[in-house]
mmCIF file of C-alpha atoms and ligand atoms in Angstrom:
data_model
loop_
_atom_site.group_PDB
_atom_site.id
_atom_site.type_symbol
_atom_site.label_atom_id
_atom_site.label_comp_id
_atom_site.label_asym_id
_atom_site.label_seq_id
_atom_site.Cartn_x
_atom_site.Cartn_y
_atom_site.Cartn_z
ATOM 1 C CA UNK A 15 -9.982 -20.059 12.697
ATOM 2 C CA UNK A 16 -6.365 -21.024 12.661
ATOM 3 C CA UNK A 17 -3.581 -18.535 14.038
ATOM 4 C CA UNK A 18 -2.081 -18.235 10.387
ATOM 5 C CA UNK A 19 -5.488 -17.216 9.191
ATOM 6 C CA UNK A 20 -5.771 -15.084 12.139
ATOM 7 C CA UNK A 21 -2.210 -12.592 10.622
ATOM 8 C CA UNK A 22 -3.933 -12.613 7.196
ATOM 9 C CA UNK A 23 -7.290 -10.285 6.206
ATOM 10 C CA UNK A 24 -10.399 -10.819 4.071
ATOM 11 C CA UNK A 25 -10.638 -8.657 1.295
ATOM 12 C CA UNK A 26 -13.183 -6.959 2.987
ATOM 13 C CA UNK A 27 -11.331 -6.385 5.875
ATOM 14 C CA UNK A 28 -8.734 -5.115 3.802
ATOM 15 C CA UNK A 29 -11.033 -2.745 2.379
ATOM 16 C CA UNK A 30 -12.840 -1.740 5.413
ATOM 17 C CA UNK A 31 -9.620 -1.270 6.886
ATOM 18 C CA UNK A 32 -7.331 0.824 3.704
ATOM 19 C CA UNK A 33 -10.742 2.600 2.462
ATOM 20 C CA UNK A 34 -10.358 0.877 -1.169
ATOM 21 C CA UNK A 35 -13.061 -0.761 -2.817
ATOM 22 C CA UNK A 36 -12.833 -4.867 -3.346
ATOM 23 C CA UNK A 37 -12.750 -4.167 -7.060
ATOM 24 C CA UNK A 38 -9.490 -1.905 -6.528
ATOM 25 C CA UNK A 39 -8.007 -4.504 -4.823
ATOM 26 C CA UNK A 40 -8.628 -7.032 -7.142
ATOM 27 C CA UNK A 41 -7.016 -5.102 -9.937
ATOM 28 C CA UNK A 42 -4.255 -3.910 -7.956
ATOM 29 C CA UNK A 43 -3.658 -7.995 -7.150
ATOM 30 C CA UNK A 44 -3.898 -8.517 -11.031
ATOM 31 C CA UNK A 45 -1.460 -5.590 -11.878
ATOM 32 C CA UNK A 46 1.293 -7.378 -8.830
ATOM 33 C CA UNK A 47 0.839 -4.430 -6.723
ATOM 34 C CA UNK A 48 -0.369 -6.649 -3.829
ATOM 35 C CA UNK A 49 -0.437 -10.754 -3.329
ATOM 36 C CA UNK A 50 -2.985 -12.616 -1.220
ATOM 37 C CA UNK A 51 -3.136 -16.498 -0.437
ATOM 38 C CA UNK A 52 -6.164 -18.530 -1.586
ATOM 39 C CA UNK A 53 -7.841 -20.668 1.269
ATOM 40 C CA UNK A 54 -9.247 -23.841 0.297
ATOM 41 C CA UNK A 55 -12.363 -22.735 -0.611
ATOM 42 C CA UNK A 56 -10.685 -19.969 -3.032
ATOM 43 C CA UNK A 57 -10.855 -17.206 -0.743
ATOM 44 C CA UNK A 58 -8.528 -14.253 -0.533
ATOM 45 C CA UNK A 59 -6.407 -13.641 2.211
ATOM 46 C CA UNK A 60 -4.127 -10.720 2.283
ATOM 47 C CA UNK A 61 -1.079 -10.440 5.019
ATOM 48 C CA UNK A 62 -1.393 -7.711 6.831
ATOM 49 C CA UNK A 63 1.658 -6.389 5.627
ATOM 50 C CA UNK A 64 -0.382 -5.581 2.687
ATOM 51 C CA UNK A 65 -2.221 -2.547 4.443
ATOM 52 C CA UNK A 66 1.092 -0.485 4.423
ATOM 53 C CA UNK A 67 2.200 -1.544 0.427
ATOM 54 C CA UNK A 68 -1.457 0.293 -0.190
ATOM 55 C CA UNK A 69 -0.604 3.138 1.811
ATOM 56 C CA UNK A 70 2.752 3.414 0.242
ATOM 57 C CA UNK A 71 0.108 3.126 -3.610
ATOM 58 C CA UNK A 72 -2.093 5.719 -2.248
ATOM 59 C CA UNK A 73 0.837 8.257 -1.540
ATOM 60 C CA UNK A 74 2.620 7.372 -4.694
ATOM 61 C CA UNK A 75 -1.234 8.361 -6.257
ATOM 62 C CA UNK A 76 -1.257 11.727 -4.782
ATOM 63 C CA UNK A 77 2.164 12.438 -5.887
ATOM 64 C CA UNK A 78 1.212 11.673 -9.253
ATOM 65 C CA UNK A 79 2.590 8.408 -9.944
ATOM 66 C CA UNK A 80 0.702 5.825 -12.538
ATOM 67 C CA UNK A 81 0.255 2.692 -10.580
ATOM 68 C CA UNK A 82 2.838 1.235 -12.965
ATOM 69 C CA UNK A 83 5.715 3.792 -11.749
ATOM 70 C CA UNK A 84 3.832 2.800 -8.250
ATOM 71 C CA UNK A 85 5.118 -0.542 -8.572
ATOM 72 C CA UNK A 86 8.482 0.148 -9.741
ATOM 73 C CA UNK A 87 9.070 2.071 -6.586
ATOM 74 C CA UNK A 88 7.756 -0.540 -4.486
ATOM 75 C CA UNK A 89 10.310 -2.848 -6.022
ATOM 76 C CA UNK A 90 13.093 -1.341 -4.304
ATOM 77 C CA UNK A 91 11.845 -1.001 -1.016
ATOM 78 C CA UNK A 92 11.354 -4.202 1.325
ATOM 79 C CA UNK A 93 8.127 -6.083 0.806
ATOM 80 C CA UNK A 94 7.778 -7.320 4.693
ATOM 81 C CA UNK A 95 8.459 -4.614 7.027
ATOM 82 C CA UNK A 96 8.627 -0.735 7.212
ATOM 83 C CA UNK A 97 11.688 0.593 5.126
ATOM 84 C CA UNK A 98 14.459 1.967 6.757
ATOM 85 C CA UNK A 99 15.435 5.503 6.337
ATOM 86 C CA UNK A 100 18.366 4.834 3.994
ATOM 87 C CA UNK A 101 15.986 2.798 2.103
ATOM 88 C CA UNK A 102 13.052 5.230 1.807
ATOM 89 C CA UNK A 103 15.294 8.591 1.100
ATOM 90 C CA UNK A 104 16.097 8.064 -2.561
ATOM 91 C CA UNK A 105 12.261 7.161 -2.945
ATOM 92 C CA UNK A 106 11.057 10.533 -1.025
ATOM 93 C CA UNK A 107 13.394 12.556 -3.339
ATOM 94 C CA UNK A 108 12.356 11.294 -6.094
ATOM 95 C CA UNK A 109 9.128 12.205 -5.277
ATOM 96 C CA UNK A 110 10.167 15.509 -3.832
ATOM 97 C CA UNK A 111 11.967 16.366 -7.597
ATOM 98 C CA UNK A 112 8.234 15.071 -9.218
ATOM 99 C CA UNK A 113 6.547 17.587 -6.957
ATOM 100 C CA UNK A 114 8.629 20.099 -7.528
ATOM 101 C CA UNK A 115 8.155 19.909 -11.360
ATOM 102 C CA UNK A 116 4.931 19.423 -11.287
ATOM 103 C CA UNK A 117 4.275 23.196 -9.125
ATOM 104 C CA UNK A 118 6.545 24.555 -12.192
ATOM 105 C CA UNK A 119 3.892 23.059 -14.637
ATOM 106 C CA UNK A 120 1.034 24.287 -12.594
ATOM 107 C CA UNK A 121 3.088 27.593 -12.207
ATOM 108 C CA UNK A 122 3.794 27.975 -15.961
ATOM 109 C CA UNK A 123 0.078 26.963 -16.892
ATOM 110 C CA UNK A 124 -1.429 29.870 -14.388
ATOM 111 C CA UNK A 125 1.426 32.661 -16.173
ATOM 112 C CA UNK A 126 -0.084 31.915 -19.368
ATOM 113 C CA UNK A 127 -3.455 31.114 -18.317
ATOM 114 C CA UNK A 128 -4.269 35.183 -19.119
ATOM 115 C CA UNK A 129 -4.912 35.010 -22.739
ATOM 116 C CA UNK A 130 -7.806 32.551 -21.964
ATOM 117 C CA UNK A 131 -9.630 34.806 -19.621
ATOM 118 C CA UNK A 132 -12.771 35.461 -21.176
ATOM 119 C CA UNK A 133 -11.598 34.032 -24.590
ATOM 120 C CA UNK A 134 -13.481 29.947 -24.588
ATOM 121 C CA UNK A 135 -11.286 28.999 -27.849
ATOM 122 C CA UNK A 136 -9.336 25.965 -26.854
ATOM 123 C CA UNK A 137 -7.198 26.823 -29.955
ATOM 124 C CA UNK A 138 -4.788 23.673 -30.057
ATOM 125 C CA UNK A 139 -2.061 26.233 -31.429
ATOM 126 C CA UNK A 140 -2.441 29.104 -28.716
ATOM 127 C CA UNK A 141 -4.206 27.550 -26.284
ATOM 128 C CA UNK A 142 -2.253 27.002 -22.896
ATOM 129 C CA UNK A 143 -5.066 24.747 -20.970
ATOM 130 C CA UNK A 144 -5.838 23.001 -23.636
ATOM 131 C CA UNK A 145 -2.626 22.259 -25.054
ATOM 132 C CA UNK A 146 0.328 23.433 -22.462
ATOM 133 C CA UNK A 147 3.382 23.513 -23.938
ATOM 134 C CA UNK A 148 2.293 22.599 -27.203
ATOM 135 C CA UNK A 149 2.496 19.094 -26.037
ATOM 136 C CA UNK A 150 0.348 17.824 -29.280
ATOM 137 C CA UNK A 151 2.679 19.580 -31.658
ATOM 138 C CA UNK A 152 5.502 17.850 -30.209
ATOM 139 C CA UNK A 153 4.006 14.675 -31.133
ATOM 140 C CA UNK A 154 4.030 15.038 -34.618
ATOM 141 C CA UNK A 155 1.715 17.618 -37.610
ATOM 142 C CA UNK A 156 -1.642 16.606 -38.432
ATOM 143 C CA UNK A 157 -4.562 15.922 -36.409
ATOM 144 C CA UNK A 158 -2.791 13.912 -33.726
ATOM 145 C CA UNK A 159 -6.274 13.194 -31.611
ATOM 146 C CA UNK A 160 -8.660 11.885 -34.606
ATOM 147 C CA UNK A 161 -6.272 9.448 -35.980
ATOM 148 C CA UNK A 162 -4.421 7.993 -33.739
ATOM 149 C CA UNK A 163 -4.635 4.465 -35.549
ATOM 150 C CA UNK A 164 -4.043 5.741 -38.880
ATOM 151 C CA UNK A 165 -0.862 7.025 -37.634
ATOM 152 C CA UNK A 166 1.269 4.078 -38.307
HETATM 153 S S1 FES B 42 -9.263 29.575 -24.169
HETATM 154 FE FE1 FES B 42 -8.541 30.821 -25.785
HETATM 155 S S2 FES B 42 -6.392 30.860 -25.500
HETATM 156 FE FE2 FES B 42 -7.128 29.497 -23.963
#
């Protein structure tokens, strides 16, 4: 095994080694989230840099983020070494605000969650876990959920 193979990792290294399944990482590779080489005989090999950019996915996941707003944030931090603090701070408060608005939601949802105590309607009009802040009125009259396609 050469030296540059040596730096890189399987895919099942990677996964042994960041707790995601190969399949994850395959789909995270097809979305741009992470890149690997191709040896000659096809196989993946990821740089080991890659470990941290799926750390950096799995905290933007437990914040909330879609792996799409995952990647955005990636985008603006360096791709081959640890980001410096200037670099990470308007990526933690971002995060921080999304947290924070996310414990008012939560917050708000548990205040009104009263009137369902014991009542198993799921009214769409009343109903705050089934439809917080009327969130399918705001979308538009009618029956938003059975026809979506017909919509347009
Ligand atoms: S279950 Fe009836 S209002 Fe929520």
């Amino acid at each position: 095994m050469t030296s540059a193979i040596r730096d890189r990792l399987t895919i099942g290294e990677l996964a042994a080694r960041s707790g995601i399944a190969h399949s994850a990482l395959r789909y995270y590779e097809e979305l741009g989230l992470i890149h690997s080489e191709r040896t000659a005989g096809g196989r993946r090999h990821y740089a080991r840099q890659t470990l941290r950019r799926l750390a950096f996915i799995k905290a933007a996941q437990t914040v909330g983020l879609s792996l799409d707003e995952a990647r955005e944030a990636m985008a603006d931090l360096p791709a081959e070494r640890s980001p410096t603090l200037a670099e990470w701070k308007p990526v933690a408060t971002s995060w921080q605000q999304r947290i924070d608005e996310q414990i008012a939601d939560l917050q708000r949802l548990r205040d009104h969650l009263t009137g369902c105590v014991g009542c198993g309607c799921l009214s769409l009009g009343r109903c705050a876990l089934y439809n917080p802040k009327d969130i399918q009125g705001a979308e538009g009259p009618g029956a938003r959920k059975l026809l979506p396609k017909l919509d347009r």
